[in-house]
């Protein structure tokens, strides 16, 4: 059979027949990190494959540990139809419809428990063109929310920039949804690639700062009630681990699924996907026929979060539910201990008026540095 592997894309021939589990074993691929797809359909580990099959093995970076019952294909926990997706941390497998329902239920629970927003609020959803943000936008539109997409063209690479933008535009067109775009090169006069090239600062730190600044700016100036991001359970677990390893208590305190506005120019921020794993959002996107950018950002090598994700995936493989226990346990038991421990007072940046703890905000300082550098060149 032909097996297409991604990142980098290549096709290998593997003789059949064998099961999905056998195929992954033979290719020495950790099942926690991929989805196996045949003709736009997801396959469980027990599915049989033949020589005539064309299979795609798509990385999702992270995931749970698929585990069917011994012998025979997995059945949906809810309706007993053949399962499409395994969710080991919930000790369950689901068919397509029950899985979509499971994901939506997790999102509804997050919205309600943390009082994220109501049906009359105007939402600005940050969309990168990747699986998480597009899946989230799809869920919110489907639930009837007034959700506008916001995409920043970061220019971390030429092809990557245009493809990510196209994914967002195509999605918005197909759903008749509104999309707002900021182009870093045209509107702000710099690119993240340029920062990486100059090598003075790590691209991911400037990229993160830029995204935080521009998304908050777009939400507050556009009159939106809430800024919505597609951070998933894996993102939250990796961030929490990174912050705990360095005991960055003020960051830990701010790692809540919903952060209220504490300044007139600071938007309320929420993460409705924090209960859904990365592998689950990828499965959701595929089952809903959402076209998303599978390739990773060309500058991802410098992203320290990936190391934490790898470590957590190793733990998750051995004990499903580790990430969930870490994040949900933090929210239930530890978060109240950190809130208010490092109070910060916000004032308006003397240059741009956006909230900051100092006189000039970090974004204005970074831009001034870039301009000074360009002036000297
Ligand atoms: S986009 Fe930006 Fe990420 Fe690329 S440069 Fe780093 S932070 S890896 S999520
Ligand atoms: Zn500023």
XYZ file of C-alpha atoms and ligand atoms in Angstrom:
387
model
C 0.000 0.000 0.000
C 1.036 3.609 -0.504
C 1.643 5.464 2.736
C 2.018 9.230 2.644
C 4.006 10.677 5.525
C 4.065 14.405 6.310
C 6.597 16.976 7.503
C 8.508 16.435 5.300
C 6.076 14.896 2.791
C 7.167 11.536 1.324
C 5.470 8.358 0.128
C 6.596 4.875 1.133
C 5.374 1.454 -0.026
C 4.409 -0.970 2.736
C 3.232 -4.499 1.839
C -0.199 -5.500 3.235
C -2.357 -6.837 4.617
C -1.865 -5.559 8.143
C -3.641 -3.522 10.813
C -3.165 0.194 11.455
C -1.422 -0.795 14.680
C 0.928 -3.078 12.700
C 1.630 -0.345 10.150
C 2.595 2.170 12.836
C 4.754 -0.441 14.564
C 6.520 -1.237 11.316
C 7.193 2.458 10.634
C 8.205 2.950 14.284
C 5.699 5.787 14.738
C 4.320 6.675 18.160
C 0.508 6.396 17.717
C 0.009 9.241 20.191
C 1.476 11.714 17.740
C -0.501 10.954 14.556
C -3.890 10.441 12.940
C -4.248 7.759 10.266
C -6.459 8.816 7.357
C -7.942 6.886 4.385
C -10.048 8.837 1.855
C -10.738 11.671 4.313
C -11.826 9.153 6.939
C -10.103 8.465 10.259
C -9.017 4.926 11.086
C -8.769 3.296 14.498
C -5.852 1.069 15.438
C -7.713 -2.157 14.738
C -8.694 -1.297 11.148
C -7.344 -3.746 8.515
C -5.383 -2.361 5.568
C -4.731 -4.023 2.199
C -2.282 -3.455 -0.658
C -4.886 -1.411 -2.557
C -5.145 1.198 0.228
C -3.719 4.698 0.094
C -3.084 5.970 3.586
C -1.961 9.286 5.023
C -0.227 9.432 8.392
C -0.661 12.968 9.628
C 1.273 14.282 12.617
C -0.651 16.255 15.210
C 2.401 16.941 17.403
C 0.676 15.575 20.448
C -2.134 13.343 21.513
C -3.618 10.721 23.777
C -2.830 7.042 23.547
C -5.254 5.238 21.246
C -6.153 1.893 22.762
C -8.879 -0.293 21.304
C -10.362 -3.188 23.256
C -8.346 -6.342 22.703
C -9.538 -8.085 19.537
C -12.176 -6.668 17.191
C -12.633 -3.058 16.110
C -13.500 -0.425 18.711
C -17.159 0.512 19.129
C -18.603 3.923 19.943
C -19.105 4.270 23.682
C -22.381 6.138 23.169
C -24.162 4.413 20.280
C -22.164 1.166 19.706
C -21.571 1.979 16.013
C -17.997 1.354 14.723
C -15.670 3.907 16.303
C -13.636 6.462 14.362
C -11.654 8.135 17.140
C -10.232 6.806 20.379
C -10.059 9.097 23.407
C -7.961 7.119 25.899
C -8.017 9.784 28.599
C -11.810 9.415 28.702
C -11.439 5.638 28.341
C -13.725 5.875 25.299
C -14.000 5.515 21.534
C -16.556 7.401 19.463
C -18.161 7.253 16.021
C -18.042 10.422 13.914
C -21.216 12.077 15.183
C -20.712 11.145 18.831
C -17.116 12.389 18.677
C -18.179 15.775 17.257
C -20.787 15.957 20.001
C -18.156 15.059 22.644
C -15.869 17.908 21.461
C -18.729 20.419 21.381
C -19.768 19.339 24.875
C -16.247 19.989 26.159
C -16.338 23.481 24.610
C -19.785 24.220 26.056
C -18.583 23.082 29.476
C -15.538 25.390 29.247
C -17.680 28.372 28.184
C -20.221 27.831 30.955
C -17.872 26.947 33.806
C -15.670 29.980 33.231
C -18.464 32.338 32.104
C -16.509 33.066 28.942
C -19.199 34.826 26.902
C -22.886 34.863 26.053
C -24.795 34.616 22.788
C -25.157 38.422 22.586
C -21.381 39.071 22.823
C -19.267 39.971 19.793
C -16.328 37.551 19.643
C -13.009 38.044 17.879
C -11.463 34.619 17.216
C -7.708 34.520 16.517
C -7.171 32.196 13.537
C -3.794 31.030 12.265
C -5.000 28.682 9.502
C -4.118 25.685 11.702
C -6.426 22.957 13.009
C -7.133 24.337 16.485
C -8.241 27.851 15.610
C -10.277 26.824 12.544
C -11.948 23.991 14.453
C -12.827 26.431 17.237
C -14.173 29.040 14.815
C -16.286 26.278 13.201
C -17.682 25.163 16.585
C -18.562 28.710 17.666
C -20.264 29.579 14.353
C -22.130 26.304 14.530
C -23.354 27.156 18.039
C -24.727 30.443 16.722
C -22.164 32.844 18.212
C -21.312 36.164 16.548
C -17.704 35.164 15.789
C -15.399 37.222 13.558
C -12.022 35.729 12.599
C -8.772 37.640 13.020
C -5.628 36.579 11.181
C -2.168 38.133 11.458
C 0.130 37.421 8.508
C 3.350 37.021 10.489
C 5.651 36.269 7.561
C 7.585 33.475 9.250
C 8.130 32.162 5.697
C 6.903 33.179 2.201
C 4.890 30.073 1.266
C 3.759 29.483 4.817
C 2.367 33.023 5.107
C 0.286 32.860 1.942
C -0.957 29.339 2.583
C -2.064 30.118 6.171
C -3.874 33.225 5.018
C -5.603 31.313 2.212
C -6.800 28.644 4.648
C -8.459 31.333 6.782
C -9.948 33.128 3.784
C -11.314 29.948 2.247
C -12.866 28.934 5.545
C -14.473 32.384 6.004
C -15.819 32.387 2.422
C -17.291 28.907 2.748
C -19.087 29.824 6.013
C -20.015 33.386 5.032
C -18.070 34.562 8.111
C -16.231 37.855 8.532
C -12.416 37.764 8.617
C -10.158 40.684 9.604
C -6.505 40.492 8.480
C -3.399 42.399 9.602
C -0.331 42.010 7.399
C 2.807 42.506 9.492
C 4.955 43.458 6.495
C 2.500 45.970 5.029
C 0.857 47.318 8.172
C 3.685 47.212 10.731
C 6.767 47.341 8.489
C 8.599 44.208 9.666
C 8.439 40.418 9.411
C 9.205 37.627 11.902
C 11.500 36.057 9.294
C 13.564 39.246 9.328
C 13.954 38.971 13.112
C 15.073 35.353 12.746
C 17.579 36.374 10.057
C 19.053 39.171 12.120
C 19.420 36.708 14.995
C 19.370 39.282 17.783
C 16.186 38.039 19.396
C 14.473 34.660 19.277
C 11.753 34.834 16.618
C 9.194 33.045 18.826
C 9.476 35.599 21.625
C 8.959 38.555 19.251
C 6.236 36.610 17.425
C 4.389 35.925 20.701
C 4.686 39.554 21.789
C 3.453 40.761 18.380
C 0.468 38.406 18.403
C -0.524 39.409 21.945
C -0.276 43.094 21.088
C -2.066 43.027 17.731
C -4.883 40.726 18.813
C -5.598 42.860 21.882
C -5.434 46.005 19.749
C -7.831 44.545 17.162
C -10.298 43.421 19.849
C -10.366 46.675 21.807
C -10.379 48.980 18.768
C -12.884 46.843 16.865
C -15.412 46.981 19.718
C -15.376 43.226 20.390
C -16.450 41.976 23.824
C -14.070 39.017 24.040
C -10.834 37.856 22.416
C -10.956 34.100 21.775
C -7.888 31.921 21.167
C -7.530 28.280 20.106
C -5.175 27.124 22.883
C -5.850 23.435 23.509
C -5.192 21.098 26.436
C -1.692 20.246 25.179
C -0.769 23.929 24.853
C -1.996 24.633 28.351
C -0.182 21.623 29.841
C 3.090 22.558 28.101
C 2.849 26.211 29.183
C 2.039 25.236 32.750
C 4.976 22.824 32.854
C 7.341 25.488 31.462
C 6.123 28.088 33.948
C 6.308 25.660 36.868
C 9.825 24.524 35.964
C 10.958 28.143 36.182
C 8.496 29.097 38.916
C 7.227 32.042 36.950
C 4.444 32.680 39.431
C 2.975 35.734 37.721
C 2.606 33.777 34.456
C 1.137 30.832 36.357
C -1.463 33.153 37.912
C -2.478 34.380 34.472
C -2.856 30.922 32.976
C -6.614 30.806 33.414
C -9.103 29.722 30.717
C -10.778 33.129 31.091
C -8.989 36.353 31.982
C -11.139 39.390 32.697
C -10.304 42.820 31.350
C -8.414 44.816 33.992
C -7.859 47.960 31.910
C -10.083 49.786 29.426
C -7.692 48.907 26.591
C -7.204 45.305 27.657
C -9.640 42.818 26.166
C -11.165 39.922 28.078
C -9.399 36.743 26.856
C -10.755 33.199 26.770
C -9.630 29.714 25.675
C -12.710 27.555 24.993
C -10.579 24.605 23.716
C -8.597 24.139 26.926
C -10.472 20.898 27.664
C -9.821 19.409 24.182
C -6.488 17.762 23.285
C -4.511 18.621 20.176
C -5.124 15.188 18.672
C -8.853 15.670 19.242
C -8.964 19.098 17.540
C -7.113 17.599 14.550
C -9.621 14.733 14.409
C -12.497 17.219 14.704
C -11.131 19.303 11.807
C -10.716 16.224 9.589
C -14.165 14.828 10.379
C -15.730 18.230 9.644
C -13.857 18.507 6.333
C -11.949 21.612 7.439
C -8.897 22.266 5.290
C -6.065 23.454 7.525
C -2.345 24.012 7.204
C -0.640 20.766 8.228
C 2.927 22.010 7.850
C 4.505 23.592 10.884
C 5.772 27.161 11.092
C 9.247 27.204 9.440
C 10.679 28.851 12.571
C 9.249 26.310 15.021
C 12.692 24.834 15.839
C 13.247 27.660 18.333
C 9.995 27.012 20.174
C 10.767 25.651 23.656
C 7.143 24.600 24.193
C 7.714 21.674 21.846
C 10.205 20.106 24.244
C 7.634 20.224 27.018
C 5.004 18.763 24.679
C 7.343 15.881 23.846
C 7.970 15.174 27.521
C 4.247 15.293 28.312
C 3.488 12.991 25.374
C 5.871 10.416 26.776
C 4.047 10.549 30.093
C 0.637 10.501 28.394
C 1.575 7.409 26.418
C 2.295 5.508 29.600
C -0.543 6.991 31.671
C -3.417 8.397 29.612
C -4.948 11.411 31.318
C -1.701 12.901 32.630
C -2.069 16.228 30.795
C -5.698 16.577 31.804
C -4.883 15.780 35.429
C -2.076 18.357 35.405
C -4.146 21.203 33.913
C -7.540 20.494 35.495
C -5.847 19.791 38.840
C -4.046 23.125 38.648
C -7.318 24.951 37.953
C -9.205 23.150 40.745
C -6.592 23.141 43.457
C -3.616 25.401 42.799
C -4.805 28.370 40.719
C -6.465 30.186 43.649
C -3.098 30.171 45.470
C -1.412 32.154 42.708
C -4.100 34.714 41.957
C -3.168 38.067 43.409
C 0.299 36.855 44.470
C 2.035 39.177 41.996
C -0.324 42.110 41.513
C 0.474 44.282 38.496
C -0.679 47.794 37.862
C -1.404 48.660 34.264
C -1.156 52.074 32.678
C -1.267 53.391 29.124
C 1.909 53.160 26.996
C 3.169 56.717 26.465
C 3.672 55.940 22.783
C 0.629 53.919 21.679
C -1.805 53.996 24.611
C -2.002 50.201 24.953
C -1.780 48.773 28.492
C 1.681 48.186 29.956
C 3.374 47.934 33.333
C 6.151 50.360 32.353
C 6.268 53.691 30.550
C 6.606 52.386 26.975
C 5.116 48.979 26.128
C 7.282 45.999 25.094
C 5.912 46.060 21.547
C 6.741 49.749 21.003
C 10.243 49.114 22.422
C 10.788 46.148 20.093
C 9.636 48.178 17.084
C 11.904 51.106 18.027
C 14.860 48.686 18.230
C 14.061 47.307 14.792
C 13.820 50.795 13.320
C 17.121 51.856 14.898
C 18.751 48.748 13.428
C 17.280 49.451 9.972
C 18.506 53.085 10.220
C 22.059 51.949 10.908
C 22.088 49.394 8.074
S 4.315 31.098 14.689
Fe 5.597 32.424 15.845
Fe 4.841 30.021 16.566
Fe 6.371 30.313 14.379
S 7.659 32.011 15.076
Fe 7.419 30.704 16.851
S 5.673 31.580 17.911
S 6.656 28.814 15.983
S 3.092 29.234 17.611
Zn 3.072 50.904 23.018
